[in-house]
Amino acid sequence: MRTTTVTATVLTLALAAAATAPATAAPTTGKPGTDGLWRMDGYGTVLSLDGDALQEFQTTSVSCLKGDSARRTGPGTYATADGTTLTVRPGPGANRATLGYDTSVGHRSQRRIQELPANCTRPAPKDARAAFDAFWHSFAENYPFFAAKGVDWQAMRDRYRPEVHADTTRKELFNIFSDMVRPLHDAHVAVLDGDQVFAQVRPGTEPPSPELDARVKKFITERDLGNAPYRQDFANGRITYADLPGRADQGYLRISGFAGYTAEDAPYPAHLAELDKALDAILTTDRTQRLKGLIIDLRINGGGSDALGIHIAERLTDKTYVAYAKRARNHPTDPDRHTRPEPIRVVPAAGPRYTGPIAVLTSGTTVSAGETFTQALIDRPGGTVRIGQPTQGVFSDVMERRLPNGMTAILPNEEFLNRSGRTYDGTGIPPHLTEPVFTKEEFAEKRDSAFDRAVRVLRNDG
């Protein structure tokens, strides 16, 4: 139902086991509470809630395939195979409901329907053309950024569909799908077929990888933090904090992702608990009173859970504010129609909080939830300056679309809006102050220009 980060070398998917043959469901009239059939506003999704089971149907105007399933764990709560908790709440009104994910932010509106779409009640063809049509319509009906990317999706259909026929091999079809989405240069778009993956990042940027993360971490530790009076790793090494050498009033917080804080198969609450342990150790009463500046380094950040980013932002403010507003494309033929924007608020956490100036370091390898966290700090009270390079430019939760032949398409359908109603998709969030980030020259000459600039800015030296 939801995945978080897709890059050329990092592809984290929560694929719950589910059959691919559609099934029928009885009309929902008279069913109590949230049991019954629900059409999601946006997302091309129908949900069947029946007793202890939740079943997702992934729909387009020409297809319907079973998606994830979940089991009821309590009143209105369900758990998927990967441990994600879904919460369904009735209202407003008898025929409306909302759906939320513990790993994500915001809610998805549901409208009660009386029966499954017709495509869900008959066997789905599994030939190459059926897969092509489901693939093309999944993007045509959900992807919001064709105009911004300068891609004519109808022209893609006209060009490639004649190449698909009964004898088209899976390899050939995979290559066709890859060629179709290649011009998007969207790190939240991918094509999967078993071990084959096509995904890419924005031209001129580098995808996050464990190797790059380890190299950068070693470089920063030796070059920037070598004599730090206090330095410690937290959350499975994904978070590092240090008091800066010779600057008792400045701190450094490096976050390499918003996932992987504990065992990868652990549910969200376990990762949240590890994050809280880290924040409690870092943002002590003494330190929050002592610090006059904090560097937050997101330059190598592969994303993860937007909710964890908001959780950190709540420790960095003493006033409630709006991080961003979230909306989804909501019409199969009109890309300019969306769901009502939902403001995502940052509410001050209990306990010690740091509320002073912050310098955020970003780059093209700041991806997905790393970017939504960056966006969540833009209007933060207390002052935030961004230094480095523009972020990657992908913000949405990503949709997993299963295709009739067993392949999978990954795509975004949401926009994260700033207070001016603008989205940073494609271009990324720009820095206030541009500096090179981990270039060959920076490594060779042992320079960290963005870090040094942040130290000077927080010291009011520019």
Coordinates of C-alpha atoms in Angstrom, one line a residue:
M1 CA 0.0 0.0 0.0
R2 CA 2.8 2.4 0.8
T3 CA 6.5 2.5 0.3
T4 CA 8.9 5.2 1.2
T5 CA 12.1 5.6 -0.9
V6 CA 13.0 4.6 -4.4
T7 CA 16.4 5.3 -5.9
A8 CA 18.7 3.7 -8.4
T9 CA 20.5 1.7 -5.7
V10 CA 18.1 1.9 -2.7
L11 CA 14.7 0.3 -3.2
T12 CA 12.8 -0.4 0.0
L13 CA 9.5 -2.0 -0.6
A14 CA 6.9 -3.5 1.8
L15 CA 5.3 -6.2 -0.4
A16 CA 2.7 -8.1 1.5
A17 CA 1.7 -11.5 0.2
A18 CA -1.6 -11.3 -1.6
A19 CA -3.2 -13.3 -4.4
T20 CA -3.4 -11.7 -7.8
A21 CA -6.8 -13.0 -9.0
P22 CA -9.7 -10.6 -8.4
A23 CA -12.5 -11.6 -6.1
T24 CA -16.1 -10.6 -5.7
A25 CA -17.6 -9.0 -2.6
A26 CA -21.2 -8.6 -1.5
P27 CA -23.0 -5.3 -1.5
T28 CA -22.2 -3.3 1.7
T29 CA -25.7 -1.9 2.5
G30 CA -26.5 -2.3 6.1
K31 CA -23.0 -3.3 7.3
P32 CA -22.1 -1.7 10.6
G33 CA -19.2 0.7 11.3
T34 CA -16.5 0.7 8.8
D35 CA -17.1 -2.8 7.4
G36 CA -17.9 -2.8 3.7
L37 CA -16.4 -1.4 0.5
W38 CA -14.7 2.0 0.2
R39 CA -13.3 4.0 -2.7
M40 CA -10.3 6.1 -1.8
D41 CA -10.2 9.7 -2.9
G42 CA -7.2 9.6 -5.2
Y43 CA -4.8 6.7 -5.1
G44 CA -6.8 4.5 -7.5
T45 CA -7.7 2.2 -4.7
V46 CA -10.8 0.3 -3.3
L47 CA -10.7 -1.3 0.1
S48 CA -12.8 -4.2 1.3
L49 CA -13.2 -4.3 5.1
D50 CA -14.9 -7.5 6.2
G51 CA -14.7 -8.6 9.8
D52 CA -11.1 -9.3 10.6
A53 CA -9.7 -8.7 7.1
L54 CA -8.8 -5.7 5.0
Q55 CA -8.1 -6.2 1.3
E56 CA -6.8 -3.6 -1.1
F57 CA -7.8 -3.5 -4.8
Q58 CA -5.6 -1.5 -7.1
T59 CA -7.8 -0.1 -9.8
T60 CA -7.6 1.8 -13.1
S61 CA -10.2 2.4 -15.7
V62 CA -9.1 -0.8 -17.4
S63 CA -7.9 -3.0 -14.6
C64 CA -8.3 -4.3 -11.1
L65 CA -5.8 -6.4 -9.1
K66 CA -5.6 -7.4 -5.5
G67 CA -3.0 -5.5 -3.6
D68 CA -2.0 -5.7 0.1
S69 CA -4.0 -7.4 2.8
A70 CA -4.1 -6.8 6.5
R71 CA -5.6 -8.3 9.6
R72 CA -7.6 -6.5 12.2
T73 CA -5.7 -5.9 15.4
G74 CA -8.3 -3.8 17.3
P75 CA -11.2 -1.4 16.8
G76 CA -10.5 0.2 13.4
T77 CA -6.9 -0.9 13.3
Y78 CA -5.2 -3.4 10.9
A79 CA -1.7 -4.7 10.5
T80 CA 0.0 -5.5 7.2
A81 CA 2.4 -8.4 6.8
D82 CA 5.4 -5.9 7.2
G83 CA 4.0 -4.6 10.5
T84 CA 2.6 -1.3 9.2
T85 CA -0.5 -0.2 11.2
L86 CA -3.5 1.1 9.3
T87 CA -6.3 3.0 11.2
V88 CA -9.7 3.4 9.7
R89 CA -12.0 5.9 11.4
P90 CA -15.7 6.5 10.4
G91 CA -17.1 9.8 9.4
P92 CA -17.8 12.6 8.8
G93 CA -21.2 11.1 7.9
A94 CA -22.4 7.6 7.5
N95 CA -20.8 7.0 4.1
R96 CA -17.3 8.6 4.7
A97 CA -14.2 7.4 6.5
T98 CA -10.5 8.2 6.8
L99 CA -7.5 6.0 6.6
G100 CA -4.1 6.7 8.2
Y101 CA -0.7 4.9 8.3
D102 CA 1.5 5.0 11.3
T103 CA 4.6 5.4 9.1
S104 CA 3.1 8.3 7.1
V105 CA 1.6 11.7 7.8
G106 CA -1.9 12.9 6.8
H107 CA -5.1 10.9 6.1
R108 CA -6.8 9.5 3.0
S109 CA -10.5 10.0 2.6
Q110 CA -12.8 7.1 1.8
R111 CA -16.3 7.0 0.2
R112 CA -18.6 4.0 0.8
I113 CA -19.6 2.2 -2.4
Q114 CA -22.1 -0.6 -2.9
E115 CA -20.1 -3.0 -5.1
L116 CA -16.7 -3.6 -6.4
P117 CA -15.8 -2.2 -9.9
A118 CA -16.7 -4.6 -12.7
N119 CA -13.1 -5.2 -13.5
C120 CA -12.6 -6.6 -9.9
T121 CA -15.3 -9.3 -10.4
R122 CA -13.9 -11.1 -13.5
P123 CA -10.6 -12.8 -14.2
A124 CA -7.9 -10.4 -15.4
P125 CA -6.0 -11.2 -18.6
K126 CA -2.3 -11.6 -18.0
D127 CA -0.9 -11.1 -21.5
A128 CA 1.7 -8.4 -22.3
R129 CA -0.9 -6.0 -23.7
A130 CA -3.0 -6.2 -20.6
A131 CA 0.1 -5.5 -18.5
F132 CA 1.0 -2.5 -20.8
D133 CA -2.5 -1.1 -20.5
A134 CA -2.5 -1.4 -16.7
F135 CA 1.0 0.2 -16.5
W136 CA 0.1 3.1 -18.8
H137 CA -3.2 3.8 -17.1
S138 CA -1.6 3.7 -13.6
F139 CA 0.6 6.6 -14.6
A140 CA -2.0 8.4 -16.7
E141 CA -4.6 8.4 -13.9
N142 CA -2.3 9.1 -10.9
Y143 CA 1.0 10.7 -11.8
P144 CA 0.9 14.5 -11.2
F145 CA 4.0 15.8 -12.9
F146 CA 3.9 15.1 -16.6
A147 CA 3.5 18.7 -17.5
A148 CA 6.3 19.8 -15.2
K149 CA 8.6 17.1 -16.7
G150 CA 7.6 18.0 -20.2
V151 CA 6.5 14.4 -21.0
D152 CA 3.6 13.6 -23.3
W153 CA 2.3 10.4 -21.8
Q154 CA -0.3 9.9 -24.5
A155 CA 2.5 10.1 -27.1
M156 CA 4.3 7.4 -25.1
R157 CA 1.3 5.1 -25.5
D158 CA 1.0 5.8 -29.2
R159 CA 4.7 5.1 -29.7
Y160 CA 5.2 1.9 -27.6
R161 CA 1.8 0.1 -27.5
P162 CA 2.2 -1.1 -31.2
E163 CA 5.4 -2.8 -30.1
V164 CA 3.6 -5.0 -27.6
H165 CA 2.0 -8.2 -28.9
A166 CA 1.4 -11.8 -28.0
D167 CA 5.0 -12.8 -28.4
T168 CA 6.5 -9.9 -26.5
T169 CA 8.9 -11.3 -23.9
R170 CA 9.1 -10.2 -20.3
K171 CA 12.6 -8.8 -20.9
E172 CA 11.3 -6.8 -23.9
L173 CA 8.3 -5.5 -21.9
F174 CA 10.5 -4.5 -19.0
N175 CA 12.7 -2.5 -21.4
I176 CA 9.7 -0.9 -22.9
F177 CA 8.4 0.2 -19.5
S178 CA 11.8 1.5 -18.5
D179 CA 12.1 3.5 -21.7
M180 CA 8.7 5.0 -21.1
V181 CA 9.5 6.4 -17.7
R182 CA 13.1 7.2 -18.3
P183 CA 12.4 10.8 -19.4
L184 CA 10.7 11.5 -16.1
H185 CA 14.1 11.4 -14.2
D186 CA 12.0 10.8 -11.1
A187 CA 13.6 8.9 -8.2
H188 CA 10.2 7.9 -7.0
V189 CA 9.4 6.0 -10.2
A190 CA 10.6 2.4 -10.7
V191 CA 9.8 -0.7 -12.7
L192 CA 10.3 -4.1 -11.0
D193 CA 10.3 -7.7 -12.4
G194 CA 11.8 -10.1 -9.9
D195 CA 15.5 -9.0 -9.4
Q196 CA 15.3 -6.6 -12.3
V197 CA 14.9 -3.0 -11.2
F198 CA 14.8 0.2 -13.3
A199 CA 15.1 3.4 -11.2
Q200 CA 17.1 6.6 -11.5
V201 CA 17.8 9.9 -9.8
R202 CA 17.8 13.4 -11.2
P203 CA 20.6 14.1 -13.7
G204 CA 23.7 15.5 -12.0
T205 CA 22.9 13.9 -8.6
E206 CA 24.1 10.7 -6.9
P207 CA 21.8 8.1 -5.3
P208 CA 22.3 7.4 -1.6
S209 CA 24.1 4.1 -0.9
P210 CA 25.6 2.4 2.1
E211 CA 29.0 2.8 0.6
L212 CA 28.6 6.5 0.0
D213 CA 27.1 7.0 3.5
A214 CA 30.1 5.1 5.1
R215 CA 32.6 7.1 3.2
V216 CA 31.0 10.5 4.1
K217 CA 30.6 9.5 7.7
K218 CA 34.3 8.6 8.0
F219 CA 35.3 11.8 6.3
I220 CA 33.2 14.0 8.6
T221 CA 34.3 12.2 11.7
E222 CA 38.0 12.7 10.8
R223 CA 37.8 16.1 9.2
D224 CA 35.0 18.0 11.1
L225 CA 34.6 16.1 14.4
G226 CA 38.0 14.8 15.2
N227 CA 38.4 16.5 18.5
A228 CA 34.8 16.7 19.5
P229 CA 34.4 16.6 23.3
Y230 CA 31.3 14.5 22.9
R231 CA 30.3 12.3 19.9
Q232 CA 27.9 9.4 19.8
D233 CA 26.0 7.3 17.3
F234 CA 22.4 6.3 17.8
A235 CA 19.6 4.4 16.1
N236 CA 21.7 1.7 14.5
G237 CA 24.2 4.3 13.3
R238 CA 21.7 6.3 11.3
I239 CA 22.0 9.3 13.7
T240 CA 25.2 10.9 15.0
Y241 CA 25.4 13.8 17.4
A242 CA 28.5 15.8 18.4
D243 CA 29.3 18.9 20.4
L244 CA 31.6 20.8 18.0
P245 CA 35.3 21.0 18.9
G246 CA 36.2 24.3 20.5
R247 CA 32.6 25.5 20.2
A248 CA 30.7 24.5 23.3
D249 CA 27.7 26.5 22.1
Q250 CA 27.3 24.7 18.7
G251 CA 26.1 21.1 18.0
Y252 CA 26.1 18.8 15.0
L253 CA 23.3 16.3 14.2
R254 CA 23.7 14.0 11.3
I255 CA 20.7 12.0 10.1
S256 CA 21.3 9.5 7.2
G257 CA 17.8 8.3 7.0
F258 CA 14.3 8.1 8.6
A259 CA 14.3 4.3 8.7
G260 CA 16.5 1.4 9.8
Y261 CA 16.8 2.6 13.4
T262 CA 16.5 -1.0 14.6
A263 CA 15.9 -4.3 13.0
E264 CA 14.6 -3.8 9.5
D265 CA 11.6 -6.1 10.0
A266 CA 10.6 -4.3 13.3
P267 CA 7.3 -2.4 13.2
Y268 CA 7.2 1.4 13.2
P269 CA 6.8 1.8 17.0
A270 CA 10.2 0.1 17.6
H271 CA 11.9 2.6 15.3
L272 CA 10.1 5.5 17.0
A273 CA 11.2 4.2 20.4
E274 CA 14.9 4.2 19.2
L275 CA 14.5 7.7 17.8
D276 CA 13.1 8.9 21.2
K277 CA 16.0 7.3 23.0
A278 CA 18.4 9.2 20.7
L279 CA 16.6 12.5 21.1
D280 CA 16.4 12.2 24.8
A281 CA 20.2 11.6 25.0
I282 CA 21.0 14.5 22.6
L283 CA 18.5 17.2 23.6
T284 CA 19.1 17.2 27.3
T285 CA 18.1 20.1 29.4
D286 CA 21.7 21.2 29.8
R287 CA 22.5 21.0 26.1
T288 CA 19.3 22.7 24.9
Q289 CA 20.0 25.6 27.2
R290 CA 23.7 25.8 26.2
L291 CA 23.5 25.6 22.5
K292 CA 23.3 28.8 20.4
G293 CA 23.4 27.0 17.1
L294 CA 22.7 23.5 15.7
I295 CA 23.9 22.0 12.3
I296 CA 21.6 19.3 11.0
D297 CA 23.3 17.3 8.2
L298 CA 21.0 15.7 5.7
R299 CA 23.4 15.6 2.8
I300 CA 23.3 11.8 2.5
N301 CA 19.8 10.8 3.5
G302 CA 17.9 8.1 1.8
G303 CA 14.5 8.9 3.2
G304 CA 12.0 6.7 5.1
S305 CA 9.1 7.7 7.3
D306 CA 7.8 11.3 7.0
A307 CA 6.3 10.7 10.5
L308 CA 9.7 10.3 12.1
G309 CA 10.8 13.6 10.5
I310 CA 7.8 15.4 12.0
H311 CA 8.6 13.7 15.3
I312 CA 12.1 15.3 15.3
A313 CA 10.8 18.7 14.2
E314 CA 8.6 18.6 17.3
R315 CA 11.7 18.7 19.4
L316 CA 13.0 21.8 17.6
T317 CA 10.2 24.3 18.3
D318 CA 8.2 25.8 21.2
K319 CA 5.4 27.0 18.9
T320 CA 2.9 25.0 16.8
Y321 CA 3.3 25.7 13.1
V322 CA 2.4 24.1 9.7
A323 CA 5.2 22.0 8.2
Y324 CA 3.5 21.6 4.8
A325 CA 0.1 20.7 3.3
K326 CA -0.4 17.4 1.6
R327 CA -2.7 16.6 -1.3
A328 CA -3.1 13.8 -3.9
R329 CA -4.1 13.8 -7.6
N330 CA -7.8 12.9 -7.6
H331 CA -9.1 12.6 -11.2
P332 CA -8.1 10.0 -13.9
T333 CA -8.1 12.5 -16.8
D334 CA -7.5 15.9 -15.2
P335 CA -4.1 16.2 -13.5
D336 CA -5.1 19.6 -12.1
R337 CA -7.7 18.1 -9.8
H338 CA -6.6 17.1 -6.3
T339 CA -7.8 16.1 -2.9
R340 CA -8.3 18.9 -0.4
P341 CA -4.9 19.9 1.0
E342 CA -4.4 18.6 4.5
P343 CA -2.1 20.8 6.7
I344 CA 0.5 18.8 8.6
R345 CA 1.3 20.5 11.9
V346 CA 4.3 20.4 14.1
V347 CA 3.3 20.5 17.7
P348 CA 6.0 21.1 20.4
A349 CA 6.9 17.9 22.2
A350 CA 7.0 17.6 25.9
G351 CA 10.4 17.8 27.6
P352 CA 13.5 19.6 26.6
R353 CA 13.5 21.2 23.1
Y354 CA 16.1 23.1 21.1
T355 CA 14.5 26.3 19.7
G356 CA 17.6 28.3 18.5
P357 CA 19.1 28.9 15.1
I358 CA 19.6 25.9 12.8
A359 CA 21.7 25.4 9.7
V360 CA 20.5 22.5 7.5
L361 CA 23.0 20.9 5.1
T362 CA 21.4 19.4 2.0
S363 CA 22.4 18.0 -1.4
G364 CA 21.0 16.1 -4.4
T365 CA 21.4 13.0 -2.2
T366 CA 18.9 14.3 0.3
V367 CA 15.9 12.2 -0.8
S368 CA 12.2 11.7 0.0
A369 CA 11.6 11.9 3.8
G370 CA 14.9 13.7 4.0
E371 CA 13.3 16.4 1.9
T372 CA 10.0 16.5 3.7
F373 CA 11.9 17.0 6.9
T374 CA 13.8 19.8 5.3
Q375 CA 10.5 21.3 4.2
A376 CA 9.1 20.9 7.7
L377 CA 11.9 23.2 9.0
I378 CA 11.3 26.0 6.4
D379 CA 8.7 27.9 8.5
R380 CA 10.1 26.7 11.8
P381 CA 10.1 29.5 14.5
G382 CA 13.7 30.2 15.6
G383 CA 15.4 30.6 12.3
T384 CA 16.6 28.0 9.8
V385 CA 19.1 28.5 7.0
R386 CA 19.8 25.9 4.3
I387 CA 23.3 25.4 3.0
G388 CA 24.7 23.2 0.2
Q389 CA 22.9 22.0 -2.9
P390 CA 19.2 21.5 -3.9
T391 CA 17.6 18.3 -2.6
Q392 CA 16.6 15.5 -5.0
G393 CA 13.0 16.7 -5.6
V394 CA 10.8 13.7 -4.7
F395 CA 8.4 14.0 -1.8
S396 CA 5.3 11.9 -2.3
D397 CA 4.5 8.5 -0.6
V398 CA 4.9 6.1 -3.5
M399 CA 2.2 3.8 -4.9
E400 CA 3.0 0.2 -5.6
R401 CA 1.0 -1.0 -8.7
R402 CA 0.9 -4.7 -9.4
L403 CA 0.5 -5.5 -13.0
P404 CA -1.4 -8.5 -14.5
N405 CA 1.8 -10.3 -15.6
G406 CA 3.4 -10.1 -12.1
M407 CA 5.6 -7.1 -12.8
T408 CA 5.3 -4.0 -10.5
A409 CA 5.3 -0.3 -11.2
I410 CA 6.2 2.3 -8.5
L411 CA 5.1 5.9 -8.8
P412 CA 4.2 9.0 -6.8
N413 CA 0.7 10.7 -6.8
E414 CA 1.0 13.3 -4.0
E415 CA 2.2 16.9 -3.7
F416 CA 3.7 18.5 -0.5
L417 CA 2.9 22.2 -0.7
N418 CA 4.6 25.1 1.0
R419 CA 2.6 28.0 2.4
S420 CA 2.5 29.6 -1.1
G421 CA 0.9 26.5 -2.6
R422 CA 4.1 25.5 -4.4
T423 CA 5.7 22.1 -4.7
Y424 CA 9.4 21.5 -4.8
D425 CA 9.1 18.3 -6.9
G426 CA 11.6 17.9 -9.7
T427 CA 13.8 20.9 -8.8
G428 CA 14.2 20.1 -5.1
I429 CA 14.4 22.5 -2.2
P430 CA 17.0 25.1 -3.0
P431 CA 19.6 26.2 -0.4
H432 CA 19.8 29.8 0.8
L433 CA 23.6 29.6 0.5
T434 CA 25.2 27.4 -2.2
E435 CA 28.3 25.4 -1.5
P436 CA 29.9 22.3 -3.1
V437 CA 29.0 19.0 -1.4
F438 CA 31.3 16.0 -1.4
T439 CA 32.8 16.7 -4.8
K440 CA 36.0 15.0 -5.9
E441 CA 37.8 18.2 -5.2
E442 CA 36.3 18.5 -1.7
F443 CA 37.4 15.0 -0.9
A444 CA 40.8 15.4 -2.4
E445 CA 41.6 18.6 -0.6
K446 CA 39.9 17.6 2.6
R447 CA 37.4 20.4 2.4
D448 CA 33.9 20.5 3.7
S449 CA 32.7 23.9 2.5
A450 CA 29.1 23.5 3.5
F451 CA 30.0 22.5 7.0
D452 CA 32.5 25.3 7.4
R453 CA 29.9 27.8 6.1
A454 CA 27.3 26.6 8.6
V455 CA 29.8 27.0 11.4
R456 CA 30.4 30.6 10.3
V457 CA 26.8 31.4 9.8
L458 CA 25.8 30.2 13.2
R459 CA 28.6 32.2 14.6
N460 CA 27.2 35.3 12.7
D461 CA 30.4 35.5 10.6
G462 CA 28.6 34.6 7.3

